[in-house]
């Protein structure tokens, strides 16, 4: 039987990789039954979402092109 | 606290889809051309990867200028050492590994993650003796929250140690496997689990302290 503490540890230390099916099943059951753990898991998921949706905005295309050209000029001096 | 220190990575919750948990190898054909230092291939890889590398650097908290320097140095090192690429990891894993070391050597502010940490106590204080939530997480107001989280997350990230920030960003921003992240950061899966545990709880507490976790309201 997993406690909320166990669930919180696993949720907070998880990566995207695949894992152990049994504990995954027990986790899912716990999350189904426990509102607090669901909230916690959702909050942590929101952290990743916020990061991906761009707290650090993508560089604009022009800026990337300039950087790319600079790297190629420096990295392949005999070509350019 | 030993439980937390020993926290093993049990990646059983899929935050965004299942990725096989293993070290991915690079395509042998591409590996051969990289090792031969084929300029067209190397230039194509520069083109393909600098956008994501820049994004990771920015998420790690670097200024735009510093991030460009780090990405440039990373790619130049990659080009210079292409003949050493063995294809036992994907190109991106190799690049992130180079980049992490560049970031550290260019900045020189290594910090350590001690065996125990204040954040462990903070998290522990939320549970009762039998491991149920005592002071449970408060329910966020989903929509308003997403925007505010985005606005604040950069500042809260800046408050984490460098290793936690690196781990969190790598785990969330790209589709690296557990083993790939471990290789980039040069840590064991157990260490990675602890870094992620502390990073995520640190961020969550930071946001909650700023009132971003929102209202204490209805059921999920």
mmCIF file of C-alpha atoms in Angstrom:
data_model
loop_
_atom_site.group_PDB
_atom_site.id
_atom_site.type_symbol
_atom_site.label_atom_id
_atom_site.label_comp_id
_atom_site.label_asym_id
_atom_site.label_seq_id
_atom_site.Cartn_x
_atom_site.Cartn_y
_atom_site.Cartn_z
ATOM 1 C CA UNK A 1 0.000 0.000 0.000
ATOM 2 C CA UNK A 2 1.502 3.318 -1.053
ATOM 3 C CA UNK A 3 1.197 6.310 1.236
ATOM 4 C CA UNK A 4 0.783 9.853 -0.077
ATOM 5 C CA UNK A 5 4.401 10.440 0.891
ATOM 6 C CA UNK A 6 5.518 7.531 -1.299
ATOM 7 C CA UNK A 7 3.428 8.785 -4.169
ATOM 8 C CA UNK A 8 4.778 12.331 -3.829
ATOM 9 C CA UNK A 9 8.350 11.051 -3.885
ATOM 10 C CA UNK A 10 7.786 8.994 -6.969
ATOM 11 C CA UNK A 11 5.881 11.659 -8.819
ATOM 12 C CA UNK A 12 8.454 14.330 -8.014
ATOM 13 C CA UNK A 13 11.462 12.235 -8.981
ATOM 14 C CA UNK A 14 9.974 10.751 -12.154
ATOM 15 C CA UNK A 15 11.344 11.221 -15.626
ATOM 16 C CA UNK A 16 9.572 10.623 -18.880
ATOM 17 C CA UNK A 17 11.127 7.203 -19.240
ATOM 18 C CA UNK A 18 9.260 3.943 -18.867
ATOM 19 C CA UNK A 19 9.335 2.296 -15.474
ATOM 20 C CA UNK A 20 8.138 -0.569 -13.364
ATOM 21 C CA UNK A 21 4.647 -1.613 -14.442
ATOM 22 C CA UNK A 22 3.497 -2.807 -11.002
ATOM 23 C CA UNK A 23 4.361 0.334 -9.133
ATOM 24 C CA UNK A 24 2.920 2.294 -12.038
ATOM 25 C CA UNK A 25 -0.365 0.493 -11.570
ATOM 26 C CA UNK A 26 -0.372 1.094 -7.809
ATOM 27 C CA UNK A 27 0.412 4.737 -8.388
ATOM 28 C CA UNK A 28 -2.426 5.097 -10.825
ATOM 29 C CA UNK A 29 -4.877 3.515 -8.398
ATOM 30 C CA UNK A 30 -3.705 5.789 -5.611
ATOM 31 C CA UNK A 31 -4.022 8.861 -7.811
ATOM 32 C CA UNK A 32 -7.506 7.790 -8.822
ATOM 33 C CA UNK A 33 -8.556 7.650 -5.189
ATOM 34 C CA UNK A 34 -6.616 10.562 -3.685
ATOM 35 C CA UNK A 35 -7.519 14.139 -4.448
ATOM 36 C CA UNK A 36 -4.515 15.698 -2.747
ATOM 37 C CA UNK A 37 -2.055 13.568 -4.674
ATOM 38 C CA UNK A 38 -3.869 14.346 -7.902
ATOM 39 C CA UNK A 39 -3.496 18.053 -7.180
ATOM 40 C CA UNK A 40 0.143 17.655 -6.353
ATOM 41 C CA UNK A 41 0.845 15.689 -9.546
ATOM 42 C CA UNK A 42 -1.056 18.262 -11.561
ATOM 43 C CA UNK A 43 0.925 21.119 -10.078
ATOM 44 C CA UNK A 44 4.191 19.446 -10.907
ATOM 45 C CA UNK A 45 2.993 18.777 -14.423
ATOM 46 C CA UNK A 46 2.128 22.462 -14.736
ATOM 47 C CA UNK A 47 5.748 23.334 -13.918
ATOM 48 C CA UNK A 48 6.989 21.344 -16.902
ATOM 49 C CA UNK A 49 4.248 22.745 -19.124
ATOM 50 C CA UNK A 50 5.206 26.276 -18.153
ATOM 51 C CA UNK A 51 8.829 25.592 -19.025
ATOM 52 C CA UNK A 52 7.966 24.047 -22.381
ATOM 53 C CA UNK A 53 5.492 26.733 -23.371
ATOM 54 C CA UNK A 54 8.292 29.144 -23.199
ATOM 55 C CA UNK A 55 9.332 31.014 -20.153
ATOM 56 C CA UNK A 56 12.507 31.203 -22.193
ATOM 57 C CA UNK A 57 11.159 32.175 -25.569
ATOM 58 C CA UNK A 58 12.680 30.675 -28.680
ATOM 59 C CA UNK A 59 15.283 32.778 -30.352
ATOM 60 C CA UNK A 60 13.966 34.438 -33.464
ATOM 61 C CA UNK A 61 14.889 32.991 -36.834
ATOM 62 C CA UNK A 62 17.219 35.832 -37.790
ATOM 63 C CA UNK A 63 19.178 35.544 -34.558
ATOM 64 C CA UNK A 64 19.546 31.784 -35.078
ATOM 65 C CA UNK A 65 20.720 32.249 -38.650
ATOM 66 C CA UNK A 66 23.424 34.686 -37.536
ATOM 67 C CA UNK A 67 24.606 32.335 -34.807
ATOM 68 C CA UNK A 68 24.600 29.396 -37.226
ATOM 69 C CA UNK A 69 26.683 31.348 -39.751
ATOM 70 C CA UNK A 70 29.148 32.402 -37.073
ATOM 71 C CA UNK A 71 29.614 28.815 -35.900
ATOM 72 C CA UNK A 72 30.095 27.566 -39.457
ATOM 73 C CA UNK A 73 32.592 30.354 -40.239
ATOM 74 C CA UNK A 74 34.588 29.551 -37.126
ATOM 75 C CA UNK A 75 34.258 25.784 -37.386
ATOM 76 C CA UNK A 76 35.058 25.446 -41.079
ATOM 77 C CA UNK A 77 37.512 28.244 -41.838
ATOM 78 C CA UNK A 78 38.915 26.440 -44.874
ATOM 79 C CA UNK A 79 35.507 26.329 -46.577
ATOM 80 C CA UNK A 80 34.311 29.888 -46.309
ATOM 81 C CA UNK B 1 15.395 11.708 5.618
ATOM 82 C CA UNK B 2 17.178 8.644 4.452
ATOM 83 C CA UNK B 3 14.136 7.768 2.424
ATOM 84 C CA UNK B 4 14.557 10.882 0.352
ATOM 85 C CA UNK B 5 18.270 10.511 -0.045
ATOM 86 C CA UNK B 6 17.687 6.991 -1.194
ATOM 87 C CA UNK B 7 14.777 8.002 -3.342
ATOM 88 C CA UNK B 8 15.154 5.919 -6.421
ATOM 89 C CA UNK B 9 13.955 6.906 -9.742
ATOM 90 C CA UNK B 10 10.737 5.093 -10.354
ATOM 91 C CA UNK B 11 9.603 6.656 -13.558
ATOM 92 C CA UNK B 12 6.149 5.212 -13.469
ATOM 93 C CA UNK B 13 4.169 8.364 -14.002
ATOM 94 C CA UNK B 14 4.323 9.430 -17.570
ATOM 95 C CA UNK B 15 4.137 13.163 -17.557
ATOM 96 C CA UNK B 16 3.886 13.364 -21.302
ATOM 97 C CA UNK B 17 3.938 10.007 -22.975
ATOM 98 C CA UNK B 18 6.112 6.960 -22.718
ATOM 99 C CA UNK B 19 9.668 7.022 -23.912
ATOM 100 C CA UNK B 20 11.669 3.819 -23.787
ATOM 101 C CA UNK B 21 13.991 4.106 -20.857
ATOM 102 C CA UNK B 22 17.355 3.280 -22.306
ATOM 103 C CA UNK B 23 20.433 4.757 -23.821
ATOM 104 C CA UNK B 24 19.582 5.482 -27.415
ATOM 105 C CA UNK B 25 22.269 4.957 -30.022
ATOM 106 C CA UNK B 26 22.881 7.140 -33.002
ATOM 107 C CA UNK B 27 22.201 5.884 -36.496
ATOM 108 C CA UNK B 28 25.366 4.074 -37.732
ATOM 109 C CA UNK B 29 25.311 5.761 -41.118
ATOM 110 C CA UNK B 30 25.120 9.209 -39.567
ATOM 111 C CA UNK B 31 27.772 8.235 -37.028
ATOM 112 C CA UNK B 32 30.158 7.227 -39.808
ATOM 113 C CA UNK B 33 29.691 10.528 -41.597
ATOM 114 C CA UNK B 34 30.192 12.495 -38.389
ATOM 115 C CA UNK B 35 33.385 10.570 -37.648
ATOM 116 C CA UNK B 36 34.579 11.285 -41.175
ATOM 117 C CA UNK B 37 33.934 14.968 -40.352
ATOM 118 C CA UNK B 38 31.747 15.394 -43.405
ATOM 119 C CA UNK B 39 31.270 19.189 -43.465
ATOM 120 C CA UNK B 40 27.788 19.058 -44.954
ATOM 121 C CA UNK B 41 26.608 16.702 -42.243
ATOM 122 C CA UNK B 42 28.221 18.705 -39.451
ATOM 123 C CA UNK B 43 26.760 21.931 -40.767
ATOM 124 C CA UNK B 44 23.339 20.337 -40.990
ATOM 125 C CA UNK B 45 23.666 19.242 -37.367
ATOM 126 C CA UNK B 46 24.578 22.776 -36.337
ATOM 127 C CA UNK B 47 21.440 23.974 -38.093
ATOM 128 C CA UNK B 48 19.271 21.287 -36.495
ATOM 129 C CA UNK B 49 20.415 21.606 -32.923
ATOM 130 C CA UNK B 50 21.311 25.188 -32.075
ATOM 131 C CA UNK B 51 17.686 26.220 -31.558
ATOM 132 C CA UNK B 52 17.107 23.633 -28.849
ATOM 133 C CA UNK B 53 20.543 24.143 -27.294
ATOM 134 C CA UNK B 54 19.863 27.851 -27.037
ATOM 135 C CA UNK B 55 16.489 27.193 -25.475
ATOM 136 C CA UNK B 56 17.993 24.889 -22.857
ATOM 137 C CA UNK B 57 20.699 27.441 -22.021
ATOM 138 C CA UNK B 58 18.109 30.168 -21.608
ATOM 139 C CA UNK B 59 16.039 27.872 -19.396
ATOM 140 C CA UNK B 60 19.146 27.149 -17.358
ATOM 141 C CA UNK B 61 19.046 30.861 -16.567
ATOM 142 C CA UNK B 62 21.669 32.308 -18.901
ATOM 143 C CA UNK B 63 21.370 35.722 -20.483
ATOM 144 C CA UNK B 64 20.769 35.758 -24.241
ATOM 145 C CA UNK B 65 24.395 36.739 -24.959
ATOM 146 C CA UNK B 66 25.926 34.211 -22.615
ATOM 147 C CA UNK B 67 23.664 31.483 -23.987
ATOM 148 C CA UNK B 68 24.867 32.229 -27.522
ATOM 149 C CA UNK B 69 28.483 32.017 -26.382
ATOM 150 C CA UNK B 70 27.902 28.680 -24.693
ATOM 151 C CA UNK B 71 26.071 27.237 -27.704
ATOM 152 C CA UNK B 72 28.794 28.473 -30.036
ATOM 153 C CA UNK B 73 31.553 26.940 -27.918
ATOM 154 C CA UNK B 74 29.576 23.711 -27.655
ATOM 155 C CA UNK B 75 29.158 23.370 -31.407
ATOM 156 C CA UNK B 76 32.792 24.294 -32.111
ATOM 157 C CA UNK B 77 33.921 21.619 -29.675
ATOM 158 C CA UNK B 78 31.570 19.153 -31.327
ATOM 159 C CA UNK B 79 32.991 19.986 -34.770
ATOM 160 C CA UNK B 80 36.571 19.759 -33.518
ATOM 161 C CA UNK B 81 36.001 16.399 -31.812
ATOM 162 C CA UNK B 82 33.629 14.869 -34.352
ATOM 163 C CA UNK B 83 36.116 12.099 -35.125
ATOM 164 C CA UNK B 84 35.741 10.884 -31.514
ATOM 165 C CA UNK B 85 31.971 10.500 -31.701
ATOM 166 C CA UNK B 86 31.273 6.807 -31.167
ATOM 167 C CA UNK B 87 27.531 6.663 -31.823
ATOM 168 C CA UNK B 88 26.809 4.973 -28.508
ATOM 169 C CA UNK B 89 24.602 7.894 -27.602
ATOM 170 C CA UNK B 90 22.525 10.184 -29.745
ATOM 171 C CA UNK B 91 24.162 13.346 -31.070
ATOM 172 C CA UNK B 92 21.915 15.488 -28.908
ATOM 173 C CA UNK B 93 23.000 13.630 -25.773
ATOM 174 C CA UNK B 94 26.614 14.245 -26.679
ATOM 175 C CA UNK B 95 25.889 17.914 -27.330
ATOM 176 C CA UNK B 96 24.093 18.414 -24.023
ATOM 177 C CA UNK B 97 27.012 16.760 -22.236
ATOM 178 C CA UNK B 98 29.524 19.091 -23.884
ATOM 179 C CA UNK B 99 27.263 22.041 -23.193
ATOM 180 C CA UNK B 100 26.865 21.319 -19.511
ATOM 181 C CA UNK B 101 30.637 21.251 -19.079
ATOM 182 C CA UNK B 102 31.038 24.432 -21.151
ATOM 183 C CA UNK B 103 28.439 26.177 -19.039
ATOM 184 C CA UNK B 104 30.290 25.192 -15.880
ATOM 185 C CA UNK B 105 33.759 26.083 -17.154
ATOM 186 C CA UNK B 106 32.668 29.404 -18.612
ATOM 187 C CA UNK B 107 30.954 30.419 -15.419
ATOM 188 C CA UNK B 108 32.936 28.650 -12.709
ATOM 189 C CA UNK B 109 30.278 28.638 -10.043
ATOM 190 C CA UNK B 110 29.911 25.013 -9.231
ATOM 191 C CA UNK B 111 27.567 24.319 -6.378
ATOM 192 C CA UNK B 112 27.058 21.160 -4.449
ATOM 193 C CA UNK B 113 23.996 19.229 -3.563
ATOM 194 C CA UNK B 114 24.352 18.143 -0.009
ATOM 195 C CA UNK B 115 22.985 14.899 1.260
ATOM 196 C CA UNK B 116 20.093 16.567 2.945
ATOM 197 C CA UNK B 117 18.477 19.825 2.176
ATOM 198 C CA UNK B 118 15.977 22.283 3.569
ATOM 199 C CA UNK B 119 13.512 21.426 0.841
ATOM 200 C CA UNK B 120 13.384 17.823 2.057
ATOM 201 C CA UNK B 121 12.207 19.073 5.465
ATOM 202 C CA UNK B 122 9.672 21.371 3.904
ATOM 203 C CA UNK B 123 8.146 18.537 1.914
ATOM 204 C CA UNK B 124 8.288 16.165 4.859
ATOM 205 C CA UNK B 125 6.448 18.695 7.041
ATOM 206 C CA UNK B 126 3.443 18.407 4.792
ATOM 207 C CA UNK B 127 2.814 14.780 5.685
ATOM 208 C CA UNK B 128 1.350 13.208 8.799
ATOM 209 C CA UNK B 129 3.136 10.414 10.648
ATOM 210 C CA UNK B 130 1.339 7.796 8.583
ATOM 211 C CA UNK B 131 2.282 9.439 5.323
ATOM 212 C CA UNK B 132 -0.952 11.158 4.389
ATOM 213 C CA UNK B 133 -1.124 14.792 3.352
ATOM 214 C CA UNK B 134 -1.426 16.993 6.429
ATOM 215 C CA UNK B 135 -1.064 20.371 4.813
ATOM 216 C CA UNK B 136 -2.082 19.319 1.342
ATOM 217 C CA UNK B 137 -1.236 21.112 -1.852
ATOM 218 C CA UNK B 138 -3.804 23.739 -2.602
ATOM 219 C CA UNK B 139 -5.831 23.521 -5.758
ATOM 220 C CA UNK B 140 -4.699 25.983 -8.365
ATOM 221 C CA UNK B 141 -7.145 27.934 -10.426
ATOM 222 C CA UNK B 142 -6.182 26.207 -13.637
ATOM 223 C CA UNK B 143 -6.357 28.906 -16.269
ATOM 224 C CA UNK B 144 -5.228 32.011 -14.429
ATOM 225 C CA UNK B 145 -2.542 29.863 -12.924
ATOM 226 C CA UNK B 146 -0.915 28.716 -16.148
ATOM 227 C CA UNK B 147 -0.091 32.292 -17.089
ATOM 228 C CA UNK B 148 1.216 33.250 -13.707
ATOM 229 C CA UNK B 149 3.276 30.100 -13.427
ATOM 230 C CA UNK B 150 4.873 30.939 -16.742
ATOM 231 C CA UNK B 151 5.617 34.455 -15.613
ATOM 232 C CA UNK B 152 7.227 33.400 -12.362
ATOM 233 C CA UNK B 153 8.939 30.182 -13.209
ATOM 234 C CA UNK B 154 12.078 31.878 -14.489
ATOM 235 C CA UNK B 155 12.597 33.620 -11.175
ATOM 236 C CA UNK B 156 11.881 30.504 -9.186
ATOM 237 C CA UNK B 157 14.273 28.502 -11.377
ATOM 238 C CA UNK B 158 16.987 31.049 -10.602
ATOM 239 C CA UNK B 159 16.587 30.181 -6.929
ATOM 240 C CA UNK B 160 17.484 26.521 -7.450
ATOM 241 C CA UNK B 161 21.009 25.153 -7.367
ATOM 242 C CA UNK B 162 22.603 24.831 -10.776
ATOM 243 C CA UNK B 163 22.478 21.016 -10.787
ATOM 244 C CA UNK B 164 18.790 20.941 -9.913
ATOM 245 C CA UNK B 165 18.040 23.504 -12.571
ATOM 246 C CA UNK B 166 20.000 21.518 -15.151
ATOM 247 C CA UNK B 167 18.225 18.289 -14.212
ATOM 248 C CA UNK B 168 14.750 19.787 -14.231
ATOM 249 C CA UNK B 169 15.181 21.503 -17.592
ATOM 250 C CA UNK B 170 16.674 18.439 -19.269
ATOM 251 C CA UNK B 171 13.921 16.218 -17.895
ATOM 252 C CA UNK B 172 11.141 18.478 -19.083
ATOM 253 C CA UNK B 173 12.217 20.283 -22.202
ATOM 254 C CA UNK B 174 13.417 17.579 -24.563
ATOM 255 C CA UNK B 175 12.599 13.911 -25.012
ATOM 256 C CA UNK B 176 15.747 12.537 -23.405
ATOM 257 C CA UNK B 177 15.528 9.160 -21.675
ATOM 258 C CA UNK B 178 16.491 8.731 -18.035
ATOM 259 C CA UNK B 179 19.809 7.185 -19.024
ATOM 260 C CA UNK B 180 20.580 9.998 -21.415
ATOM 261 C CA UNK B 181 19.955 12.656 -18.770
ATOM 262 C CA UNK B 182 22.164 10.720 -16.363
ATOM 263 C CA UNK B 183 24.961 10.634 -18.899
ATOM 264 C CA UNK B 184 24.680 14.349 -19.628
ATOM 265 C CA UNK B 185 24.737 15.272 -15.938
ATOM 266 C CA UNK B 186 27.142 12.490 -14.981
ATOM 267 C CA UNK B 187 24.922 11.209 -12.158
ATOM 268 C CA UNK B 188 23.269 7.902 -11.256
ATOM 269 C CA UNK B 189 19.522 7.420 -11.730
ATOM 270 C CA UNK B 190 19.151 7.627 -7.933
ATOM 271 C CA UNK B 191 20.949 10.989 -7.869
ATOM 272 C CA UNK B 192 18.807 12.230 -10.729
ATOM 273 C CA UNK B 193 15.656 11.285 -8.829
ATOM 274 C CA UNK B 194 16.808 13.302 -5.818
ATOM 275 C CA UNK B 195 17.753 16.286 -7.987
ATOM 276 C CA UNK B 196 14.346 16.245 -9.685
ATOM 277 C CA UNK B 197 12.514 15.766 -6.395
ATOM 278 C CA UNK B 198 14.234 18.795 -4.906
ATOM 279 C CA UNK B 199 13.958 20.894 -8.054
ATOM 280 C CA UNK B 200 10.239 20.318 -8.487
ATOM 281 C CA UNK B 201 9.369 20.759 -4.833
ATOM 282 C CA UNK B 202 11.592 23.832 -4.653
ATOM 283 C CA UNK B 203 9.787 25.347 -7.625
ATOM 284 C CA UNK B 204 6.383 24.401 -6.275
ATOM 285 C CA UNK B 205 7.102 25.921 -2.877
ATOM 286 C CA UNK B 206 8.539 29.028 -4.505
ATOM 287 C CA UNK B 207 5.402 29.504 -6.578
ATOM 288 C CA UNK B 208 3.127 28.779 -3.665
ATOM 289 C CA UNK B 209 5.000 31.313 -1.536
ATOM 290 C CA UNK B 210 4.186 33.868 -4.206
ATOM 291 C CA UNK B 211 0.532 32.951 -3.946
ATOM 292 C CA UNK B 212 0.506 31.323 -7.349
ATOM 293 C CA UNK B 213 -0.982 28.061 -6.244
ATOM 294 C CA UNK B 214 -4.248 29.884 -6.036
ATOM 295 C CA UNK B 215 -7.459 29.238 -4.255
ATOM 296 C CA UNK B 216 -8.279 26.593 -1.736
ATOM 297 C CA UNK B 217 -11.411 25.483 -3.428
ATOM 298 C CA UNK B 218 -13.539 22.780 -4.930
ATOM 299 C CA UNK B 219 -12.540 19.288 -5.868
ATOM 300 C CA UNK B 220 -10.270 18.632 -8.812
#
